[in-house]
Short mmCIF file of C-alpha atoms and ligand atoms in Angstrom, two decimals:
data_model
loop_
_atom_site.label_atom_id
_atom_site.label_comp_id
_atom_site.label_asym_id
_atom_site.label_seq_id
_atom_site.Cartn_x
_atom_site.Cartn_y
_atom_site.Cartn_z
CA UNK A 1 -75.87 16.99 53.78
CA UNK A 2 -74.63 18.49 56.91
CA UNK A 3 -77.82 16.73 58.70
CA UNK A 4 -76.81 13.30 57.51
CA UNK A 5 -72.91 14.02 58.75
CA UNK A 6 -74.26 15.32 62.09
CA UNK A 7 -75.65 11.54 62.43
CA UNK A 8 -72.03 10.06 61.77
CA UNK A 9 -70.32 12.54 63.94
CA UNK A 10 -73.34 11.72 66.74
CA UNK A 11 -72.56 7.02 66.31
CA UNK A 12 -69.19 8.24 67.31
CA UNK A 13 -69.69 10.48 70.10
CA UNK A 14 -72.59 8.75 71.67
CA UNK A 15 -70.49 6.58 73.33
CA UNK A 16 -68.63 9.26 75.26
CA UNK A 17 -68.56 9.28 79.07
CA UNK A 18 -67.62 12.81 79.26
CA UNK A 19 -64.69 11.58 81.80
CA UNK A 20 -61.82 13.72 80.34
CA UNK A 21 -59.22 10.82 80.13
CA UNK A 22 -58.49 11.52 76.27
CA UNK A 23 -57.02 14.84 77.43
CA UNK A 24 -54.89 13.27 80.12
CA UNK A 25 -53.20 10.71 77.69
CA UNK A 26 -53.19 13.17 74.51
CA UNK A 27 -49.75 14.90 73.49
CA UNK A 28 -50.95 17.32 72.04
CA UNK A 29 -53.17 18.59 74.83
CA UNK A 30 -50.21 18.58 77.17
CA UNK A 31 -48.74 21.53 74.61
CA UNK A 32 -51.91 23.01 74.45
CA UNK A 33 -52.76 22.82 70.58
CA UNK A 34 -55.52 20.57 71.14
CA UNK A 35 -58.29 19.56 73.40
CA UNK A 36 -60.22 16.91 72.52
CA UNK A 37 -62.68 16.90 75.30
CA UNK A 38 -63.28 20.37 74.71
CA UNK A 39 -63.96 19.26 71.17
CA UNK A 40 -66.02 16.21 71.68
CA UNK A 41 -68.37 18.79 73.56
CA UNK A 42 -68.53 21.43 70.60
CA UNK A 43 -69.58 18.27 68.59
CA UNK A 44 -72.45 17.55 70.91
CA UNK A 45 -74.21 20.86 71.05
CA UNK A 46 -75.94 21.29 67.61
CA UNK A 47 -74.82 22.20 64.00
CA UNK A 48 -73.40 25.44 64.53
CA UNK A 49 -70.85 24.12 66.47
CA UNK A 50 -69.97 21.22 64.07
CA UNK A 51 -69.55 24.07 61.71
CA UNK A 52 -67.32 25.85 64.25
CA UNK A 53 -65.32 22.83 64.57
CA UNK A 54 -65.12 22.57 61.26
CA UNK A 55 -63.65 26.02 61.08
CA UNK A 56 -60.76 25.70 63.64
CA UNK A 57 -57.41 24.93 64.05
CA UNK A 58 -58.47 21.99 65.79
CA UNK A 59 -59.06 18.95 64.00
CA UNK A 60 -55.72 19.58 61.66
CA UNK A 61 -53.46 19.70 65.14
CA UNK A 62 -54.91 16.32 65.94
CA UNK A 63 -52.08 13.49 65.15
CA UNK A 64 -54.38 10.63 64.37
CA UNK A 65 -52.27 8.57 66.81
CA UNK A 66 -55.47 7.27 69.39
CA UNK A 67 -52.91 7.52 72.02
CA UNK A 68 -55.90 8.98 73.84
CA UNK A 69 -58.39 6.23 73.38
CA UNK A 70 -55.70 3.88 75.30
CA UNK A 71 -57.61 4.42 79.03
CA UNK A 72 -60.83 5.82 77.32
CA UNK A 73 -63.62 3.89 79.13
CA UNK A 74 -65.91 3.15 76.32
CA UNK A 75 -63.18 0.47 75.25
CA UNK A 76 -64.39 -2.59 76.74
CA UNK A 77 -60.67 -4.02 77.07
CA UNK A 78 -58.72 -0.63 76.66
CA UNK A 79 -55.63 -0.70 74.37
CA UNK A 80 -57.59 2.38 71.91
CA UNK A 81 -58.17 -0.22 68.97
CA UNK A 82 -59.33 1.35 66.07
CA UNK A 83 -63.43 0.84 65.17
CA UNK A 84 -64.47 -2.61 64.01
CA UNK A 85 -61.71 -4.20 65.67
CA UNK A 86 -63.21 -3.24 69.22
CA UNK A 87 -65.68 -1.06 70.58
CA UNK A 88 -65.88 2.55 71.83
CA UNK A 89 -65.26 5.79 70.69
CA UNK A 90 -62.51 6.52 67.95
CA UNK A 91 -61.08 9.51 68.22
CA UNK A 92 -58.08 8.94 65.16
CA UNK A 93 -61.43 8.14 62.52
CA UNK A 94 -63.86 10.92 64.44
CA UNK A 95 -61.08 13.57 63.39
CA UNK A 96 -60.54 11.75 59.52
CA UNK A 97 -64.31 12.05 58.97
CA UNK A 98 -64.43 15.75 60.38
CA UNK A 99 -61.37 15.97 57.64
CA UNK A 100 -63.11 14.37 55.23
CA UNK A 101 -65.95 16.54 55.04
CA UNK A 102 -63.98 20.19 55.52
CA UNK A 103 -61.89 18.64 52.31
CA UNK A 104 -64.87 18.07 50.48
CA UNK A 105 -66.91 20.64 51.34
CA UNK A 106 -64.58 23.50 50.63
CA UNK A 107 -64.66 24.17 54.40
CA UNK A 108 -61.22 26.30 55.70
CA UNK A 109 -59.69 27.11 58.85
CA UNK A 110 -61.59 30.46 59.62
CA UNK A 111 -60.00 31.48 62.96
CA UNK A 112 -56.31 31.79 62.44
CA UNK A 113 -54.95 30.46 65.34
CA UNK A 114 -52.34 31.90 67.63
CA UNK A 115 -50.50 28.52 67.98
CA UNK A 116 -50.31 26.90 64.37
CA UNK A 117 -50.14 23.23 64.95
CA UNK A 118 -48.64 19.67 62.94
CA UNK A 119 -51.48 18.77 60.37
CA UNK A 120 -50.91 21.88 58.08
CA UNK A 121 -51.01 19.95 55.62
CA UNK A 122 -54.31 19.19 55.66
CA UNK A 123 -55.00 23.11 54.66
CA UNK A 124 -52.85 22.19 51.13
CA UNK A 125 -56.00 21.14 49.21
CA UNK A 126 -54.12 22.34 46.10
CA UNK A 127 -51.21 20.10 46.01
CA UNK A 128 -53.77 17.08 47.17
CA UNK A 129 -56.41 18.06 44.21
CA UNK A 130 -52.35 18.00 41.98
CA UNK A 131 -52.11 14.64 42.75
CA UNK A 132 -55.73 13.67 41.66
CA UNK A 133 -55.21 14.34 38.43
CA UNK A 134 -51.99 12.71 37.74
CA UNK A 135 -51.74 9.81 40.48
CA UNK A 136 -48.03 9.09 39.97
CA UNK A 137 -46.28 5.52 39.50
CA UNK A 138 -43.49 5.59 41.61
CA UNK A 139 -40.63 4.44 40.53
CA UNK A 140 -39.02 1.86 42.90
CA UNK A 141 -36.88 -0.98 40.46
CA UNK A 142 -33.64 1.88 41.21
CA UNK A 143 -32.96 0.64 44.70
CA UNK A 144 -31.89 -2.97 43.14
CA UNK A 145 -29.71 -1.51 39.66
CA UNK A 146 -26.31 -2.74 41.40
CA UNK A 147 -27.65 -5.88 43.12
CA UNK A 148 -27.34 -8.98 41.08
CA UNK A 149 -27.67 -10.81 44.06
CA UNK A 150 -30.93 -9.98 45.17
CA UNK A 151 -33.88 -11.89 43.20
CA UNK A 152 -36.81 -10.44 42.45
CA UNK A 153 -39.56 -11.06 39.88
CA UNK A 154 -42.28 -9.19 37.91
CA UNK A 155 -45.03 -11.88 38.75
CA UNK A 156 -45.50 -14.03 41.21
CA UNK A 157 -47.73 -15.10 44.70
CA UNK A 158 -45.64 -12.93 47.15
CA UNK A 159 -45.11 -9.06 46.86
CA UNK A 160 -43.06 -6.70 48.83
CA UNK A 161 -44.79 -3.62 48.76
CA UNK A 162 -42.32 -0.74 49.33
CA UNK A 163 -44.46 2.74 49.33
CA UNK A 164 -42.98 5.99 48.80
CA UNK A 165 -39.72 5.90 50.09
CA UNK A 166 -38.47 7.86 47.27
CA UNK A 167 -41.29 11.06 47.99
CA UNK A 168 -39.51 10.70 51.58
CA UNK A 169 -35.90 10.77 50.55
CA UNK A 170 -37.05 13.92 48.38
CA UNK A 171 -38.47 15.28 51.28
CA UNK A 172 -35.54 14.34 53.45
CA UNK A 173 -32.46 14.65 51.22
CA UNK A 174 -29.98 14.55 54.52
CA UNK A 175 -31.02 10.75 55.67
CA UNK A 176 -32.16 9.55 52.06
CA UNK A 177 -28.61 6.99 52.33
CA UNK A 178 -30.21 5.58 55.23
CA UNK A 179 -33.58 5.14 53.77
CA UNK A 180 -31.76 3.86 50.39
CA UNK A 181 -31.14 0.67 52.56
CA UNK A 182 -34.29 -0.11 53.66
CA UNK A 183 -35.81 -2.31 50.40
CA UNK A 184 -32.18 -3.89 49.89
CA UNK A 185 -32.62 -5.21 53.51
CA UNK A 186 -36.29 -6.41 53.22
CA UNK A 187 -35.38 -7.70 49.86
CA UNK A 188 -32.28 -10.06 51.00
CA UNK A 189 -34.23 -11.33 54.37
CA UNK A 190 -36.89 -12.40 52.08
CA UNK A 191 -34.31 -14.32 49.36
CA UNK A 192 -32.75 -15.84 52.97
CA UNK A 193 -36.30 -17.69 52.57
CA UNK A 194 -35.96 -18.57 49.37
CA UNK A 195 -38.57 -16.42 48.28
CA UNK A 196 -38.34 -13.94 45.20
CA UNK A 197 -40.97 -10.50 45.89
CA UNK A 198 -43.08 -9.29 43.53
CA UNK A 199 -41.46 -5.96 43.16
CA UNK A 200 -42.84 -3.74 41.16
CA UNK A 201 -43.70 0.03 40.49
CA UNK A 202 -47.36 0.69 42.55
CA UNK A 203 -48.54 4.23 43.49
CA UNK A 204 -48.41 5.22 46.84
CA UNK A 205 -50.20 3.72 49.22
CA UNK A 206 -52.35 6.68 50.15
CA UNK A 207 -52.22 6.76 53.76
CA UNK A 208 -51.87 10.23 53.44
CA UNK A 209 -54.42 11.17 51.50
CA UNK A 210 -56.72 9.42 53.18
CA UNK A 211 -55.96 10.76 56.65
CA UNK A 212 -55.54 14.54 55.27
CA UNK A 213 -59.59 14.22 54.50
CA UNK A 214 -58.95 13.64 50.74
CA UNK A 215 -61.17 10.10 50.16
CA UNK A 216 -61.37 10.28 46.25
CA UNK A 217 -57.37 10.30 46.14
CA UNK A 218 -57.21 7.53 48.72
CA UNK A 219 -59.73 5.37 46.81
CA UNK A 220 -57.95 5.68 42.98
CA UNK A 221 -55.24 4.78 44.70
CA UNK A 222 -56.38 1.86 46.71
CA UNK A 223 -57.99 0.72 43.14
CA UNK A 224 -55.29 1.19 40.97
CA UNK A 225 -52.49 -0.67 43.49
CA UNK A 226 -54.98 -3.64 43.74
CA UNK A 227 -55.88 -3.78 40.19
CA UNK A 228 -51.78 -3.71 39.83
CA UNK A 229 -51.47 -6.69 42.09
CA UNK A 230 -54.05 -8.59 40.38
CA UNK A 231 -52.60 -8.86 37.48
CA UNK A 232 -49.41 -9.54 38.69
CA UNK A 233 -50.81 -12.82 39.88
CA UNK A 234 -50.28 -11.21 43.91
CA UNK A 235 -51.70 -13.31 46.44
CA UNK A 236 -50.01 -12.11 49.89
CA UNK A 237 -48.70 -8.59 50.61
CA UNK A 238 -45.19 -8.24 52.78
CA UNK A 239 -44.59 -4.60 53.97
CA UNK A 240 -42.39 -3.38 56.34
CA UNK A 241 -43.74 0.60 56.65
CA UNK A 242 -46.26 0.42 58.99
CA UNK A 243 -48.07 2.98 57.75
CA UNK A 244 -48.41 0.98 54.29
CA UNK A 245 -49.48 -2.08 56.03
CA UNK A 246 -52.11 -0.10 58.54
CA UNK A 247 -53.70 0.97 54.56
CA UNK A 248 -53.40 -2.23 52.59
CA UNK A 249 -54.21 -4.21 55.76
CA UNK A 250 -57.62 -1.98 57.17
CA UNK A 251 -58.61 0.75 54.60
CA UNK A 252 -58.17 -1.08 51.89
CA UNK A 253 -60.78 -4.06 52.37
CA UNK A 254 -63.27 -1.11 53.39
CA UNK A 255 -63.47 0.53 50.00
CA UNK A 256 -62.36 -2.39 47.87
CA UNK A 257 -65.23 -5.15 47.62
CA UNK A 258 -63.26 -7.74 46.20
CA UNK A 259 -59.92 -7.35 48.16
CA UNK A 260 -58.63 -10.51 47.90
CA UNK A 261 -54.85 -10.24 49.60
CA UNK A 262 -53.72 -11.72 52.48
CA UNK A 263 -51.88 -9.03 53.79
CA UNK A 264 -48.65 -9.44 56.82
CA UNK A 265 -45.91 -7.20 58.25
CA UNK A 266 -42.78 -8.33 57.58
CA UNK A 267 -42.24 -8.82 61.11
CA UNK A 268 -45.52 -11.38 61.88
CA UNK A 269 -44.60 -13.54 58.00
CA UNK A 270 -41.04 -13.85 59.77
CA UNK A 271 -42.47 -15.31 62.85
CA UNK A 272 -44.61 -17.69 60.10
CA UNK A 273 -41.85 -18.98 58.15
CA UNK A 274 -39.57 -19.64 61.59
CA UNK A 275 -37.13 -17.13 59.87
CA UNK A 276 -34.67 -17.05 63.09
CA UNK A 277 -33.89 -20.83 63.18
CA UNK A 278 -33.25 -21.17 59.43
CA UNK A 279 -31.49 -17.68 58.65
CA UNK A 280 -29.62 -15.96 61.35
CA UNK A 281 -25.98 -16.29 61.98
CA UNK A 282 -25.23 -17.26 65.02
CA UNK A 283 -22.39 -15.62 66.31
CA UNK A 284 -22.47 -13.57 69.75
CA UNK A 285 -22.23 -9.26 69.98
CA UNK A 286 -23.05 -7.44 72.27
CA UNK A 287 -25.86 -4.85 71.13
CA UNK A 288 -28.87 -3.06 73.04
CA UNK A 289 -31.40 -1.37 71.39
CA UNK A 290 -34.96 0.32 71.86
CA UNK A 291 -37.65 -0.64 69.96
CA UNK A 292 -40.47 2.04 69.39
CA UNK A 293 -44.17 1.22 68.92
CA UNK A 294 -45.54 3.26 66.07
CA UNK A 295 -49.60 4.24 66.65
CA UNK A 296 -50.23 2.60 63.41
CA UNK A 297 -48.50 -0.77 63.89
CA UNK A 298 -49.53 -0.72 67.85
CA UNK A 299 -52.56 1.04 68.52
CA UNK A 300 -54.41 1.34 64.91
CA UNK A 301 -53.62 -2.10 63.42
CA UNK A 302 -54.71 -4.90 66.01
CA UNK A 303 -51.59 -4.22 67.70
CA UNK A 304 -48.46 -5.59 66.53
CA UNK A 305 -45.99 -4.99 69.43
CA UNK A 306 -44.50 -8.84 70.00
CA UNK A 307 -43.14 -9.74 66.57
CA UNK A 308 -41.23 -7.44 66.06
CA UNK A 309 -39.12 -7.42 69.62
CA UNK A 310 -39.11 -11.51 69.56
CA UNK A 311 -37.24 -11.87 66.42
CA UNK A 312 -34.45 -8.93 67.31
CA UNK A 313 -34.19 -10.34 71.13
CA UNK A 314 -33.57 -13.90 69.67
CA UNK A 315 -30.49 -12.87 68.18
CA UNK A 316 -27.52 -13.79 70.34
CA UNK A 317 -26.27 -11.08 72.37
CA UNK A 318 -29.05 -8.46 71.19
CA UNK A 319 -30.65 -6.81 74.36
CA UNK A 320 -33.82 -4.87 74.32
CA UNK A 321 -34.23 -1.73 76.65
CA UNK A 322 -38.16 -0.73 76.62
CA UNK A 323 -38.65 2.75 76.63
CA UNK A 324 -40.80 4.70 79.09
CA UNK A 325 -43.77 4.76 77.38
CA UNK A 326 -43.90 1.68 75.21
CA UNK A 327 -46.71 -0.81 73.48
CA UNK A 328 -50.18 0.76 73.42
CA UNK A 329 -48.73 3.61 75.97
CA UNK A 330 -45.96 5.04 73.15
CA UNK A 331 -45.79 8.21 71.75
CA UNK A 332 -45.13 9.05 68.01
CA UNK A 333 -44.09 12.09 66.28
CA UNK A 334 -47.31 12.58 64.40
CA UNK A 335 -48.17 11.88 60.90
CA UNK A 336 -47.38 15.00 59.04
CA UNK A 337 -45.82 17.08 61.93
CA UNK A 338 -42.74 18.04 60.65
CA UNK A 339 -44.51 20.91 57.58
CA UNK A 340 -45.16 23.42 60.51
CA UNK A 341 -42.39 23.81 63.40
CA UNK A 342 -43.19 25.89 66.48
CA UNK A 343 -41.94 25.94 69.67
CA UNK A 344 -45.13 23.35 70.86
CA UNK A 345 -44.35 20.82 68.45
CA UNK A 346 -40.64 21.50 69.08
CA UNK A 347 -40.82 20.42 72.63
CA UNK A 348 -43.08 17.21 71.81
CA UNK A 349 -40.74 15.69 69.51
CA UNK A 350 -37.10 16.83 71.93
CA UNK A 351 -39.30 14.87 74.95
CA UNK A 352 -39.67 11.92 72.87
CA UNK A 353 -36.07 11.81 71.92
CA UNK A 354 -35.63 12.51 75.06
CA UNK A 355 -37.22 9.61 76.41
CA UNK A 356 -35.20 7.80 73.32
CA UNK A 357 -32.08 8.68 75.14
CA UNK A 358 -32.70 7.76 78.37
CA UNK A 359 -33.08 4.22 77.88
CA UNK A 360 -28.92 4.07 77.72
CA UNK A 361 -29.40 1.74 74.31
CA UNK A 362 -27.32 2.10 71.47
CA UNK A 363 -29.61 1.16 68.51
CA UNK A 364 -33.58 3.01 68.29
CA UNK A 365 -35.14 0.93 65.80
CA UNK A 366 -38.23 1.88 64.21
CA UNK A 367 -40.58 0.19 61.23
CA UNK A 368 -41.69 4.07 60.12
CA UNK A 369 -39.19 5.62 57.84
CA UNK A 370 -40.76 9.05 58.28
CA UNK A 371 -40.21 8.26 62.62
CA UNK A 372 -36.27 7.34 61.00
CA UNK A 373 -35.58 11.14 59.27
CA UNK A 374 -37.66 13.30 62.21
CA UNK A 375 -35.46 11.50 65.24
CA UNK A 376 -32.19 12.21 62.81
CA UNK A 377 -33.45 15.65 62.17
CA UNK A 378 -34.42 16.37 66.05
CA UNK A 379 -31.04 15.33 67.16
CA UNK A 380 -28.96 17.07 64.57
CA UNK A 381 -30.96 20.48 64.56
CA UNK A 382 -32.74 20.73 68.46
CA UNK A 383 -30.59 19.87 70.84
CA UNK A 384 -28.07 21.13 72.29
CA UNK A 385 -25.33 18.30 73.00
CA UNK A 386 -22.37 19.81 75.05
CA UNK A 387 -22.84 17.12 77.09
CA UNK A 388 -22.09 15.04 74.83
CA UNK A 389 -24.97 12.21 75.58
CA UNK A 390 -24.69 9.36 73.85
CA UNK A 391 -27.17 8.89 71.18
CA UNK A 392 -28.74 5.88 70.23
CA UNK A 393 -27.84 5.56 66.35
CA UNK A 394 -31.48 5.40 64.83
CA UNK A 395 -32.07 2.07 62.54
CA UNK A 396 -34.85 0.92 60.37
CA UNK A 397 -35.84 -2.49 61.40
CA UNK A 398 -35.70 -4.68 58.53
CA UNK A 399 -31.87 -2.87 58.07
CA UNK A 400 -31.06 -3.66 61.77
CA UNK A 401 -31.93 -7.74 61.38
CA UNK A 402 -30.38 -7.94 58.00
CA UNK A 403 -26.91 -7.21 59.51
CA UNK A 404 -27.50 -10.83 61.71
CA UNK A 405 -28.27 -12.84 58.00
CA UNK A 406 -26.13 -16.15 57.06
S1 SF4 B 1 -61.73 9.31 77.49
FE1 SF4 B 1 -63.36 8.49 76.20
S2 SF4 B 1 -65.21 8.58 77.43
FE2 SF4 B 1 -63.70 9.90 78.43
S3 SF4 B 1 -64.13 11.94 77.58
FE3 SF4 B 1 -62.56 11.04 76.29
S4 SF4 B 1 -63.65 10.03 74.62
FE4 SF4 B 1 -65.16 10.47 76.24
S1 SF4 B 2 -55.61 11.01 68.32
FE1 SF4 B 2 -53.66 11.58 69.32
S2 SF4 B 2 -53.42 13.79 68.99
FE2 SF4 B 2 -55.55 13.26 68.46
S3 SF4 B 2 -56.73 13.66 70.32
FE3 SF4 B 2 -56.10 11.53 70.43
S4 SF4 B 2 -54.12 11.48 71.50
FE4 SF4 B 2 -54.57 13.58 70.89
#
């Protein structure tokens, strides 16, 4: 077994130029929890160090972001895309396989490490082998009880798929209002259309799952939300949460042979349906904001980076203020960073607020609800403001354009 996973480990790394690059671009090198050089060499020597890998801290401190494959030379055109879409190495789906097969093999972090890092998680196998066994509906027809304006139907050719927002609110009691507003908002821009969603109670999406290393989870969930779809007559997906439309829109078709969906972020069907001319109001403010380019809308999903800017910079008087490190360049607070704090992954996320703050904006929109509750939580509990800075007020996309509807 290990043999054959050797040769998977060996398609990805062949490709390596042994430049150092990745470590150059990779956040989590600069605070020293990871080096993924150092780790791409480990890989190459022979078994016993795939089994030390295997063992360390390492491959659970990695963020899955690719931020590193962005000036990696094996990409023929740059811009990290993820494998199939491009060519070159992969670092975000080298680390899920290494995952993978630690999660399935009963394979722990030996070497405790002196500098815990983000992906804790990944050590949790209990709670993820929990959630095998009862695969949980989620319940999502709440968010609409007191909205009798809002139209939406049980069957039908267009769904809004909304995730687990409610898991995050649970997780994130202090911001759930904020999150509350998100499906109302996606809801309404889509009945400015004329269209009523397909909204219905799915299972989560299992982006997680998959990218802790647990495939079997991933998969029944994959199967079960397509089956769902199916029968509700679904032929095109809509989803705003770009870590829901990286799964339905590229791990999804791997594992499901008859995926049959045509799958769009909210942002790109606007753009489609000319949703600016027919639905915004048209009256002038004066409003900046800065957009930020998740790694699984940007980097890991073909790269979805002008959508979503065109249709908030055609409103009137809406100004966009790019932050430092934007498009394929951006930063992102990590998957599952926030389960294990230290004063490493402290510093990451304060320098991306940071960077946040210094555009001057007044809005930070972002299409990641998670990226919504860890810039809240950041600016209420790590900084220090007796300076009083002024800080951009943190909005979720699809909540910022609805305030602009007829
Ligand atoms: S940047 Fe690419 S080629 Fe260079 S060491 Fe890293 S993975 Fe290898
Ligand atoms: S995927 Fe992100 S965290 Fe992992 S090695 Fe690359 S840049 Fe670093």
């Amino acid at each position: 077994m290990l043999t054959t996973f050797n040769s998977v480990i060996n398609e990805y790394i062949s490709e390596c130029k042994n430049c150092g690059q990745c470590n150059l671009s990779c956040p989590t090198h600069l605070t020293g929890l990871l080096n993924p050089l150092g780790l791409l060499r480990d890989l190459e020597m022979n078994s016993g160090s795939l089994e030390k890998v295997l063992n360390s801290q390492s491959i659970f401190n990695c963020l899955a972001c690719n931020r590193c494959m962005v000036d990696c030379p094996t990409h023929i055109n740059g811009k990290g895309k993820a494998k199939g879409e491009g060519q070159g190495m992969d670092m975000s789906n080298l680390i899920r396989e290494l995952r993978q097969y630690a999660f399935e093999n009963n394979i722990t972090v030996k070497d405790k490490p002196e500098k815990p890092g983000c992906g804790t998680i990944l050590q949790n196998k209990s709670d993820s082998k929990a959630s095998q066994k009862t695969l949980p509906k989620i319940g999502v027809l709440h968010y609409f009880k007191n909205t009798s304006d809002l139209n939406l139907l049980k069957t039908g050719e267009i769904a809004y798929f909304i995730d687990d927002l409610p898991q995050l609110q649970k997780n994130y009691p202090k911001f759930s209002a904020e999150i509350d507003q998100i499906p109302l908002a996606v809801v309404r821009i889509l009945n400015q259309l004329k269209i009523k969603p397909v909204v219905i109670n799915m299972k989560s999406s299992g982006h997680d799952d998959l990218w802790i290393g647990d495939y079997t989870t991933f998969k029944m969930l994959a199967e079960y939300n397509v089956k769902t779809y199916q029968k509700a007559k679904v032929k095109t997906i809509v989803i705003e949460n770009d870590e829901a439309y990286r799964t339905w829109k590229f791990d999804y078709p791997r594992v499901i042979p008859d995926f049959d969906f045509e799958v769009y972020h909210l942002s790109e069907f606007l753009m489609e349906q000319n949703f600016i001319k027919k639905s915004v109001r048209n009256f002038p403010v004066d409003v900046s904001f800065t957009y930020h380019d998740s790694s699984r809308l940007g980097r890991m999903c073909g790269g979805i980076y002008d959508a979503p800017r065109l249709i908030l910079e055609s409103l009137k008087g809406v100004k966009l203020i790019e932050m430092a490190n934007n498009r394929e360049y951006s930063f992102d607070f990590g998957c599952t960073p926030f389960l294990q704090i230290n004063e490493d992954t402290k510093q990451m996320w304060i320098d991306f607020v940071k960077e946040v703050r210094d555009t001057g904006a007044q809005y930070f929109i972002t299409a990641n609800p998670k990226t919504l509750a860890h810039y809240n939580f950041v600016n209420s509990s790590l900084f220090k403001d007796s300076d009083n800075t002024r800080i951009p007020i943190a909005k979720d996309w699809a909540v910022f354009l609805n305030r602009f509807l007829r």
